[in-house]
Coordinates of C-alpha atoms in Angstrom, one line a residue:
Chain A
M326 CA -7.1 39.7 0.8
A327 CA -8.4 36.5 2.4
L328 CA -7.3 33.1 0.5
R329 CA -10.4 30.4 0.4
V330 CA -8.9 26.6 0.3
L331 CA -11.1 24.2 -0.5
A332 CA -9.4 21.2 1.2
T333 CA -10.2 17.3 0.5
N334 CA -9.0 13.8 0.1
V335 CA -8.8 11.4 -3.8
S336 CA -7.7 9.0 -2.2
G337 CA -10.6 7.2 -3.3
Y338 CA -13.0 8.0 0.4
A339 CA -17.0 8.9 -0.5
W340 CA -17.7 12.4 0.3
P341 CA -21.2 13.6 0.2
L342 CA -22.4 15.4 -2.8
E343 CA -24.5 18.2 -1.0
A344 CA -21.2 19.1 0.5
W345 CA -18.6 19.4 -2.0
E346 CA -21.6 21.3 -3.6
R347 CA -21.6 23.9 -0.8
G348 CA -17.9 24.0 -1.0
L349 CA -17.4 25.4 -4.7
E350 CA -20.7 27.8 -3.7
W351 CA -18.0 29.6 -1.4
G352 CA -15.9 30.0 -3.6
P353 CA -12.4 28.6 -3.6
D354 CA -9.7 30.5 -4.3
V355 CA -7.8 26.5 -5.0
I356 CA -8.6 22.9 -4.5
S357 CA -5.9 20.8 -2.9
A358 CA -6.0 17.6 -1.7
Q359 CA -3.8 14.7 -0.5
G360 CA -3.7 11.5 -2.4
T361 CA -0.8 9.7 -1.3
T362 CA -0.3 7.3 1.7
L363 CA 2.0 4.6 3.5
D364 CA -1.2 3.5 5.7
D365 CA -1.5 0.8 4.3
G366 CA 1.9 -1.1 4.5
A367 CA 4.7 -2.1 2.6
Y368 CA 2.9 -3.8 -0.5
L369 CA 1.5 -0.6 -1.8
L370 CA 5.6 0.8 -2.2
G371 CA 6.6 -2.2 -3.0
A372 CA 4.3 -3.6 -5.6
S373 CA 4.7 -2.4 -9.0
E374 CA 0.9 -2.1 -9.6
M375 CA -1.2 1.6 -10.7
Y376 CA -3.7 0.9 -8.4
T377 CA -4.3 -0.4 -5.4
R378 CA -6.5 1.2 -2.6
G379 CA -9.7 2.3 -3.5
G380 CA -8.5 1.0 -6.9
R381 CA -8.8 3.1 -10.4
L382 CA -12.7 3.4 -9.8
G383 CA -12.3 5.2 -6.7
F384 CA -10.2 7.5 -7.8
D385 CA -12.2 8.0 -10.9
R386 CA -14.9 9.7 -9.1
A387 CA -12.3 12.0 -6.9
A388 CA -10.3 13.2 -10.0
D389 CA -13.7 14.1 -11.9
L390 CA -15.2 16.5 -8.8
V391 CA -12.0 18.1 -8.3
L392 CA -10.6 18.7 -11.9
G393 CA -14.5 18.9 -13.4
A394 CA -14.4 21.9 -10.6
A395 CA -11.3 23.3 -10.8
H396 CA -11.8 24.2 -14.7
K397 CA -15.4 25.5 -14.2
L398 CA -14.4 27.3 -11.7
R399 CA -11.2 28.4 -13.0
I400 CA -8.9 27.7 -10.2
P401 CA -6.0 25.5 -9.3
A402 CA -6.5 21.9 -8.2
I403 CA -3.1 20.6 -6.9
F404 CA -2.9 17.0 -5.4
S405 CA -1.0 14.2 -4.5
A406 CA -2.0 11.0 -5.9
G407 CA -0.9 7.5 -7.0
D408 CA -1.4 5.4 -3.6
S409 CA 2.0 5.0 -2.7
G410 CA 2.7 7.5 -4.8
H411 CA 5.9 5.6 -6.7
D412 CA 5.9 6.1 -10.4
V413 CA 3.6 3.4 -11.8
G414 CA 0.8 4.4 -9.4
L415 CA 1.2 8.2 -10.8
E416 CA 1.1 7.2 -14.2
G417 CA -2.3 5.0 -12.9
A418 CA -3.7 8.2 -12.1
L419 CA -2.5 10.2 -14.9
R420 CA -4.7 7.8 -17.1
V421 CA -7.3 8.5 -14.8
I422 CA -6.9 11.5 -16.0
D423 CA -6.4 11.3 -19.1
D424 CA -10.3 9.6 -18.6
V425 CA -11.8 12.5 -16.9
T426 CA -10.3 15.3 -19.3
R427 CA -11.7 13.4 -22.5
R428 CA -15.0 12.5 -20.4
R429 CA -15.2 15.9 -19.5
D430 CA -13.9 17.4 -23.4
M431 CA -12.2 20.1 -21.1
Q432 CA -8.4 20.4 -21.8
L433 CA -6.0 20.8 -18.8
R434 CA -2.6 22.0 -18.5
L435 CA -1.0 20.1 -15.1
G436 CA 2.5 20.6 -13.8
V437 CA 3.1 16.6 -13.1
I438 CA 5.5 15.9 -9.9
S439 CA 7.1 12.5 -9.7
G440 CA 7.8 11.7 -5.8
E441 CA 9.9 8.5 -7.0
L442 CA 14.0 8.8 -6.8
S443 CA 16.5 6.4 -9.0
K444 CA 18.8 4.2 -7.1
K445 CA 21.6 5.6 -9.3
Y446 CA 20.8 9.2 -7.4
L447 CA 20.7 7.5 -3.9
L448 CA 23.8 5.6 -4.9
E449 CA 26.0 8.6 -5.9
K450 CA 24.6 10.1 -2.8
L451 CA 26.2 7.8 -0.9
D452 CA 29.1 7.4 -3.0
A453 CA 29.8 11.3 -2.3
G454 CA 29.5 10.8 1.7
V455 CA 25.9 11.7 2.0
R456 CA 25.0 10.5 4.9
M457 CA 21.2 9.6 5.4
P458 CA 20.0 8.9 9.3
R459 CA 16.8 6.6 10.0
L460 CA 14.0 8.8 11.4
V461 CA 13.6 6.8 13.9
D462 CA 15.5 5.0 16.3
H463 CA 13.5 1.6 15.5
P464 CA 15.3 -1.7 15.3
A465 CA 13.8 -2.7 12.4
L466 CA 16.0 -0.1 10.5
P467 CA 19.5 0.5 9.9
P468 CA 21.1 3.4 11.7
E469 CA 21.7 4.8 8.5
L470 CA 21.2 4.3 5.0
T471 CA 23.2 2.0 3.2
A472 CA 23.9 1.0 -0.8
E473 CA 22.2 -2.7 0.0
D474 CA 19.4 -1.2 1.7
V475 CA 19.1 1.2 -1.5
E476 CA 20.2 -1.8 -3.9
S477 CA 17.2 -4.1 -2.2
C478 CA 14.1 -1.9 -3.0
T479 CA 11.8 -2.2 -5.6
H480 CA 10.8 1.2 -4.8
I481 CA 12.0 4.1 -3.2
V482 CA 9.8 7.7 -2.6
A483 CA 10.4 10.6 -0.6
Q484 CA 8.2 13.0 0.4
M485 CA 8.5 16.5 -1.4
G486 CA 7.5 19.6 0.3
P487 CA 5.9 23.0 -0.5
E488 CA 8.5 24.1 -2.8
P489 CA 8.6 21.5 -6.4
I490 CA 4.7 22.3 -6.4
M491 CA 5.4 26.2 -6.0
R492 CA 7.9 26.0 -8.8
A493 CA 5.2 23.9 -11.1
L494 CA 2.7 26.5 -9.9
E495 CA 4.7 29.7 -11.6
G496 CA 5.0 28.1 -14.7
G497 CA 2.0 29.0 -15.0
V498 CA -0.2 25.6 -14.9
D499 CA -4.2 25.1 -14.4
G500 CA -2.7 23.0 -11.7
V501 CA -0.4 20.1 -10.0
V502 CA -0.4 16.5 -9.7
T503 CA 2.8 14.6 -7.7
G504 CA 3.7 11.6 -6.7
R505 CA 4.6 11.2 -3.4
A506 CA 4.6 14.3 -1.2
L507 CA 4.4 14.9 2.4
D508 CA 0.4 15.4 2.9
E509 CA 0.9 19.1 4.0
A510 CA 3.0 20.4 0.8
V511 CA -0.3 19.7 -1.6
H512 CA -2.1 22.7 0.6
M513 CA 0.5 24.7 1.8
A514 CA 2.1 25.7 -1.7
I515 CA -0.4 28.5 -2.4
P516 CA -0.6 30.0 0.6
L517 CA 3.4 30.8 0.8
M518 CA 2.9 31.7 -2.8
R519 CA 0.2 34.4 -1.8
G520 CA 2.9 35.3 1.2
I521 CA 1.6 33.9 4.7
G522 CA 4.2 32.6 6.6
R523 CA 5.5 29.5 6.8
G524 CA 4.4 28.5 10.6
L525 CA 0.9 29.7 9.7
A526 CA 0.5 27.8 6.6
C527 CA 1.9 24.6 7.7
H528 CA -0.4 24.7 10.7
M529 CA -3.2 25.2 8.3
A530 CA -2.0 22.4 6.1
K531 CA -1.8 20.2 8.9
I532 CA -5.3 20.5 9.8
A533 CA -6.2 20.5 6.3
E534 CA -5.0 17.3 5.5
T535 CA -5.8 15.5 8.5
A536 CA -9.4 17.0 8.5
Q537 CA -10.0 15.3 5.3
S538 CA -9.0 12.0 6.3
G539 CA -9.2 11.2 10.3
G540 CA -11.0 11.7 13.5
T541 CA -14.6 11.9 12.8
W542 CA -15.0 14.5 10.3
R543 CA -15.7 13.8 6.9
A544 CA -14.0 16.0 3.8
P545 CA -14.5 18.6 2.9
H546 CA -13.6 21.3 4.5
L547 CA -13.2 25.2 3.8
I548 CA -9.9 27.3 5.1
E549 CA -9.7 30.8 5.2
V550 CA -6.5 31.9 5.8
E551 CA -5.4 35.6 6.4
E552 CA -2.1 37.5 7.8
G553 CA -2.2 35.9 11.1
H554 CA -5.0 33.3 11.4
F555 CA -6.8 31.2 9.7
T556 CA -10.7 29.7 10.1
I557 CA -11.8 26.1 9.2
K558 CA -15.6 24.8 9.0
P559 CA -17.0 21.7 7.5
A560 CA -18.4 21.9 3.7
D561 CA -20.9 19.4 5.1
A562 CA -24.2 21.1 6.9
T563 CA -24.3 18.5 9.1
T564 CA -21.2 18.4 11.0
R565 CA -19.0 20.7 12.8
C566 CA -15.9 21.7 13.8
T567 CA -14.9 22.3 17.6
T568 CA -12.1 23.9 19.4
T569 CA -11.4 20.3 20.6
S570 CA -12.1 18.9 16.6
V571 CA -9.4 21.2 15.8
A572 CA -7.0 20.9 17.9
S573 CA -7.2 17.1 17.9
V574 CA -5.9 17.1 14.2
A575 CA -3.5 19.4 14.7
F576 CA -1.5 16.0 15.9
Y577 CA -2.9 13.7 14.3
E578 CA -0.5 10.9 13.6
R579 CA 2.2 12.4 15.3
P580 CA 4.6 11.6 18.3
D581 CA 4.8 14.9 19.5
P582 CA 1.9 17.6 20.6
R583 CA 3.7 21.0 21.0
S584 CA 6.4 20.5 17.4
I585 CA 6.3 18.5 14.4
A586 CA 9.6 18.5 12.3
Y587 CA 8.9 19.0 9.0
P588 CA 11.3 19.7 5.4
G589 CA 13.6 22.6 6.1
G590 CA 12.1 23.3 9.7
T591 CA 9.5 22.8 13.3
L592 CA 6.2 23.7 13.4
N593 CA 6.0 24.8 17.3
L594 CA 2.2 24.4 18.6
A595 CA 2.9 25.1 22.1
G596 CA 1.5 28.6 21.4
A597 CA -1.4 27.7 19.6
R598 CA -4.5 29.4 20.1
Y599 CA -8.1 27.7 18.7
R600 CA -11.5 30.1 19.4
Q601 CA -14.8 28.9 18.4
V602 CA -16.2 31.5 16.3
D603 CA -19.9 30.7 15.9
D604 CA -21.2 26.8 15.4
V605 CA -19.5 25.4 13.1
S606 CA -15.9 27.5 12.5
V607 CA -12.6 27.4 14.4
E608 CA -9.8 30.6 14.2
V609 CA -6.8 29.0 14.8
S610 CA -4.0 31.3 15.2
G611 CA -0.3 31.1 17.4
A612 CA 1.7 28.6 15.6
S613 CA 5.7 29.1 14.6
W614 CA 8.4 28.3 12.7
S615 CA 11.8 27.5 13.2
D616 CA 14.2 26.9 10.8
A617 CA 16.4 23.8 10.0
P618 CA 18.4 22.5 7.4
Y619 CA 16.0 21.2 4.8
T620 CA 16.0 16.9 4.6
V621 CA 13.1 14.9 3.1
K622 CA 12.1 11.8 4.1
L623 CA 13.1 8.3 1.8
E624 CA 10.4 5.4 2.1
G625 CA 11.3 2.5 0.6
A626 CA 10.0 -1.1 0.1
R627 CA 11.8 -4.7 -0.2
L628 CA 9.7 -8.3 -1.9
V629 CA 10.1 -10.8 1.1
G630 CA 8.0 -13.7 -0.8
R631 CA 5.0 -15.3 -1.7
R632 CA 2.1 -14.9 0.9
F633 CA -0.4 -17.6 1.3
L634 CA -3.1 -17.5 4.0
G635 CA -5.8 -20.1 5.6
I636 CA -8.8 -19.5 8.1
A637 CA -9.8 -21.9 10.1
G638 CA -13.1 -21.5 12.4
V639 CA -13.0 -22.9 16.2
R640 CA -16.6 -23.4 17.8
D641 CA -15.7 -26.8 19.5
P642 CA -15.8 -25.4 23.2
A643 CA -12.8 -28.0 23.8
M644 CA -10.7 -26.7 21.6
V645 CA -11.3 -22.8 22.4
A646 CA -10.2 -23.8 25.8
G647 CA -7.3 -25.9 24.7
I648 CA -6.4 -23.3 22.2
H649 CA -2.9 -22.7 23.5
F650 CA -2.5 -26.9 22.7
V651 CA -3.2 -26.7 19.5
L652 CA -0.9 -23.3 18.6
E653 CA 1.6 -25.7 20.1
A654 CA 1.3 -28.4 17.9
V655 CA 1.3 -25.7 14.8
E656 CA 4.3 -24.6 16.4
E657 CA 5.8 -28.5 16.4
A658 CA 4.0 -28.6 12.3
M659 CA 6.3 -25.9 11.1
A660 CA 9.6 -27.4 12.4
K661 CA 9.0 -30.6 11.0
V662 CA 8.4 -28.4 7.5
R663 CA 11.8 -27.1 8.1
T664 CA 13.4 -30.9 8.7
D665 CA 11.0 -32.6 5.9
F666 CA 12.4 -29.7 3.2
A667 CA 15.3 -28.8 4.6
G668 CA 18.0 -27.6 2.2
T669 CA 15.0 -25.5 0.5
A670 CA 14.3 -21.7 0.9
P671 CA 13.3 -20.4 4.4
F672 CA 9.5 -19.5 5.6
R673 CA 8.5 -17.2 7.7
H674 CA 4.6 -18.1 9.3
S675 CA 2.5 -16.5 12.0
L676 CA -0.7 -17.2 13.3
R677 CA -3.7 -14.2 14.1
V678 CA -6.0 -15.8 16.7
F679 CA -8.7 -14.0 16.6
G680 CA -10.9 -13.9 20.0
L681 CA -7.7 -14.5 21.8
N682 CA -5.3 -12.0 21.1
A683 CA -4.7 -11.5 17.2
V684 CA -5.0 -7.7 17.3
L685 CA -2.9 -6.6 20.7
Q686 CA -0.8 -9.8 21.1
D687 CA 1.7 -9.0 23.9
A688 CA -0.6 -6.6 24.8
E689 CA -3.5 -7.6 25.5
P690 CA -4.6 -7.9 29.1
I691 CA -7.5 -10.5 28.3
R692 CA -5.2 -13.9 28.8
D693 CA -7.6 -16.1 28.1
T694 CA -10.5 -15.7 25.3
L695 CA -14.3 -15.1 26.7
G696 CA -15.9 -15.8 23.2
H697 CA -17.7 -18.6 22.3
E698 CA -15.3 -18.6 18.6
L699 CA -12.1 -17.9 17.4
G700 CA -11.0 -17.3 13.8
I701 CA -7.4 -18.7 12.8
V702 CA -5.8 -16.6 10.1
V703 CA -2.6 -19.0 9.0
D704 CA -0.3 -16.6 7.3
V705 CA 2.9 -18.2 5.2
V706 CA 5.5 -16.1 3.7
S707 CA 8.1 -17.6 1.6
S708 CA 10.6 -16.3 -1.6
D709 CA 9.4 -20.2 -2.5
E710 CA 6.0 -20.7 -3.4
D711 CA 5.9 -24.5 -3.4
V712 CA 7.2 -24.5 0.6
G713 CA 5.1 -21.6 1.4
R714 CA 2.0 -23.7 0.1
V715 CA 3.2 -26.9 2.0
A716 CA 4.0 -24.7 5.3
C717 CA 0.3 -22.7 5.4
Y718 CA -1.3 -26.4 4.2
R719 CA 0.1 -28.3 7.4
A720 CA -0.2 -25.6 9.9
L721 CA -4.5 -25.6 8.4
H722 CA -4.0 -29.4 8.3
T723 CA -2.9 -29.6 11.8
L724 CA -5.4 -27.1 13.4
L725 CA -8.1 -29.4 11.7
M726 CA -6.7 -32.6 13.0
C727 CA -4.3 -32.1 15.9
D728 CA -5.0 -33.3 19.8
Y729 CA -5.9 -31.3 22.9
P730 CA -7.0 -32.1 25.9
G731 CA -10.5 -33.0 25.8
R732 CA -11.0 -33.7 22.3
K733 CA -13.6 -35.8 21.2
S734 CA -13.6 -34.0 17.7
T735 CA -11.9 -36.9 15.6
S736 CA -13.3 -36.1 12.0
G737 CA -11.8 -32.5 12.1
N738 CA -11.6 -29.9 14.7
V739 CA -12.5 -26.4 12.7
A740 CA -14.1 -25.1 9.6
W741 CA -12.9 -24.3 6.4
S742 CA -14.9 -22.0 4.7
M743 CA -12.6 -21.2 1.8
S744 CA -12.0 -23.3 -1.4
P745 CA -9.1 -23.9 -1.9
E746 CA -8.4 -23.3 1.7
V747 CA -4.4 -22.0 1.1
I748 CA -5.2 -18.8 -0.5
E749 CA -2.4 -17.4 -2.5
A750 CA -2.3 -13.7 -1.5
G751 CA 0.4 -12.4 -3.8
D752 CA 3.4 -10.9 -3.0
A753 CA 4.6 -9.4 0.1
Y754 CA 6.4 -6.7 0.9
E755 CA 8.5 -5.2 3.9
F756 CA 8.9 -1.1 4.5
A757 CA 13.3 -1.4 4.2
I758 CA 13.9 2.5 4.4
H759 CA 12.3 5.5 6.7
H760 CA 15.0 7.6 6.4
L761 CA 15.7 11.5 5.9
L762 CA 17.3 12.8 2.6
P763 CA 19.4 16.1 3.6
L764 CA 18.9 18.7 0.7
D765 CA 20.6 21.8 -0.6
D766 CA 17.7 22.0 -3.3
P767 CA 14.7 21.5 -2.1
L768 CA 13.5 20.6 -5.9
E769 CA 16.7 18.0 -6.8
P770 CA 14.9 14.9 -7.2
F771 CA 11.8 15.5 -7.7
S772 CA 11.8 15.4 -11.7
S773 CA 8.5 17.5 -12.9
S774 CA 6.9 18.2 -16.7
T775 CA 3.8 20.1 -18.3
V776 CA 1.4 17.8 -19.6
I777 CA -1.1 18.9 -21.8
F778 CA -4.3 16.6 -20.7
P779 CA -5.7 14.5 -22.5
R780 CA -2.3 13.2 -23.5
K781 CA -2.1 12.7 -27.1
G782 CA -3.3 9.0 -27.7
A783 CA -3.9 8.2 -24.4
A784 CA -6.6 5.7 -24.7
Chain B
M593 CA -12.7 5.5 37.4
K594 CA -11.5 4.4 34.5
L595 CA -9.3 6.4 31.7
G596 CA -11.7 5.2 29.6
E597 CA -14.9 6.8 31.2
L598 CA -13.2 10.2 31.6
A599 CA -12.5 10.7 28.4
S600 CA -14.6 11.9 24.6
I601 CA -12.4 10.7 22.5
L602 CA -9.6 8.1 22.7
R603 CA -8.1 6.5 20.0
S604 CA -5.0 5.2 18.0
K605 CA -3.0 5.5 15.1
N606 CA 0.2 5.2 13.0
A607 CA 2.6 8.5 13.6
G608 CA 4.9 6.7 10.7
P609 CA 5.0 2.7 10.5
Y610 CA 7.3 2.6 13.0
I611 CA 5.7 4.3 16.3
T612 CA 2.1 4.1 17.7
T613 CA 0.4 7.2 19.2
C614 CA -2.7 7.4 21.4
D615 CA -4.6 10.5 21.8
V616 CA -7.2 10.5 24.8
F617 CA -9.4 13.9 24.7
F618 CA -10.8 14.2 28.0
I619 CA -14.3 15.2 29.0
G620 CA -13.6 18.4 30.3
R621 CA -10.7 20.4 31.9
D622 CA -12.2 18.8 36.0
E623 CA -11.5 15.1 34.3
Y624 CA -7.8 16.8 32.2
E625 CA -6.8 17.5 35.2
R626 CA -7.9 14.7 37.6
V627 CA -5.6 12.8 35.1
E628 CA -2.9 14.8 35.1
G629 CA -2.7 15.2 38.6
S630 CA -3.1 11.1 39.4
G631 CA 0.1 10.6 38.0
V632 CA -0.7 7.4 37.1
V633 CA 0.3 7.6 33.4
T634 CA 3.9 7.8 33.1
P635 CA 6.8 6.4 30.8
Q636 CA 6.8 3.3 33.3
K637 CA 2.9 2.7 33.7
I638 CA 3.3 2.7 29.4
A639 CA 5.4 0.2 29.1
D640 CA 4.1 -2.2 31.5
L641 CA 0.6 -1.8 29.6
Y642 CA 1.9 -2.3 26.1
A643 CA 4.7 -5.1 27.6
I644 CA 7.5 -2.9 25.6
T645 CA 10.7 -1.5 27.9
V646 CA 10.6 2.2 29.5
A647 CA 13.1 3.2 26.9
D648 CA 10.7 2.6 24.3
V649 CA 8.2 4.6 25.4
L650 CA 8.8 8.0 23.6
G651 CA 6.5 10.4 25.0
V652 CA 3.7 10.9 27.7
H653 CA 2.4 14.1 26.8
F654 CA -0.3 16.4 28.2
Y655 CA -1.4 19.0 26.5
E656 CA -3.6 21.6 28.2
P657 CA -4.2 23.6 24.9
A658 CA -6.9 20.0 23.9
L659 CA -6.9 19.3 27.6
A660 CA -5.7 16.3 25.9
L661 CA -2.7 13.3 26.3
K662 CA -1.0 12.3 24.0
V663 CA 1.2 8.7 24.4
S664 CA 4.0 7.6 22.2
F665 CA 5.6 4.5 22.0
L666 CA 7.5 2.6 19.6
K667 CA 5.8 -0.6 17.7
P668 CA 7.1 -3.6 18.8
V669 CA 6.1 -4.4 15.3
D670 CA 6.4 -2.2 12.8
S671 CA 3.4 -1.3 10.1
G672 CA 6.1 -2.4 7.3
D673 CA 6.7 -5.7 8.7
V674 CA 4.9 -8.8 7.0
F675 CA 3.5 -10.1 10.0
S676 CA 1.9 -6.2 11.1
P677 CA -1.8 -7.3 13.5
D678 CA -2.4 -3.3 12.9
I679 CA -1.1 -1.9 9.9
A680 CA -2.5 1.5 9.8
G681 CA -2.3 1.2 13.9
S682 CA -5.9 1.9 14.5
S683 CA -7.1 -0.2 17.3
Q684 CA -3.5 0.0 19.6
H685 CA -5.5 2.5 22.0
I686 CA -7.5 -0.4 24.4
P687 CA -4.9 -0.9 26.8
L688 CA -5.7 2.4 27.9
I689 CA -9.5 2.4 28.4
D690 CA -8.9 0.4 31.7
V691 CA -6.3 2.5 33.2
E692 CA -7.5 3.0 36.9
I693 CA -7.3 7.0 37.2
P694 CA -8.3 7.4 41.5

């Protein structure tokens, strides 16, 4: 019998409510949704904050709709949550679930699975001789994970596969909430439990997760999985799925269109087939799965320092034309900070010149600006707040007062529009770990519990 | 014609924090075949466009089932760097738009 999956996203995006209701009327067997990401950079993972991205309200809206519907329809809800999916973020999500269940006066028994790994666990792996290679041969990553990398991070998570979710579901729960998980894992768990083949389940899950978050599509989507194929259509009556739109999401955010590496194997898409079955639906088949040793992706972030920003607007035509002289003057000023305050902590700085090359940098094909106005973002990071602040101020002051060919504006070159002009922008983090952990048991690093919501004593 | 004129979708995104991947979906089979047949889009061409080495170009894939072209390369500045210019990698397709296709 066909399995009906209502796939959505709980990252705090707005969905059209009419689409959601159409999705529920369709009669889904499960609601599954992605809610963790690394797309927003290292801060989400590095900082010990419960809410980043869309914040508490954004997740509350999504969790309220998903859990309310799952409870009413008596079907499981499966989603990852907590932005980066570390334990602090997961706890933030659980507090929202406390609020939602209390507000709706309902009780839910949920499997809760952590995606965060302790340093001790990884250090013991390293001590035991387990080698963890980097996932991508990028010079910013050490070729193999070291104890030093592990120690340097504030948080380390792993993208769990579907197995820990399946185990939690076997325990007889109303749904499962995970921390960091492979996006596909939340959509794959029930199809795999129903005996759907791994290639088909994974292909369906890949399309399900992307359809919710990327491309020109809007969540949610309705996916009917049968033996050998699945059919997808949007819940939103104003959009449609086409063979191109579905094929395109199959390899969204992946480097190779024909194969995608996953925990325990590779999804082969070379034989994938996409067929338009009506105006809005596409039938998908033909993917296959090849087994490989089981690995999960580790992600870790570490603190670099405190970030200070300044924003300067350039409108004087002579300064726009002479911007390269100005940028050199700022470099000289930064060198002078290093000599004036020799012996203090180092700092790093960056000037992004919007209107010139801020977005593409060295790949920008247009060498000279075509615009009449430039926006300069001064960005300084240092482990010493005083050093960061003075460097940012001097960069801004140099923009204000430096000389350049044809300068007549001797009372100031740029417009500042923030007070204070040096903006303290919080802690700055960088990724330090993007490595593969081999596992004999896909469940091993992920602690799981069954929790009744609202939790006792939760306020 | 320019590549951008032959495409219905031309986009970029992270394939993880260390790789940029650009997807080009062509208007139709003629456009797909024209670009594939031109031999213009090569790893060397991508290296030149993005000011990177050819070794950092991970793949130039023509994918017939979607009438698409996918280009992936290592990021010069990764998305986890404190000064990443494009954390989600969503604006890195721009240099492809003006590639001249005979």
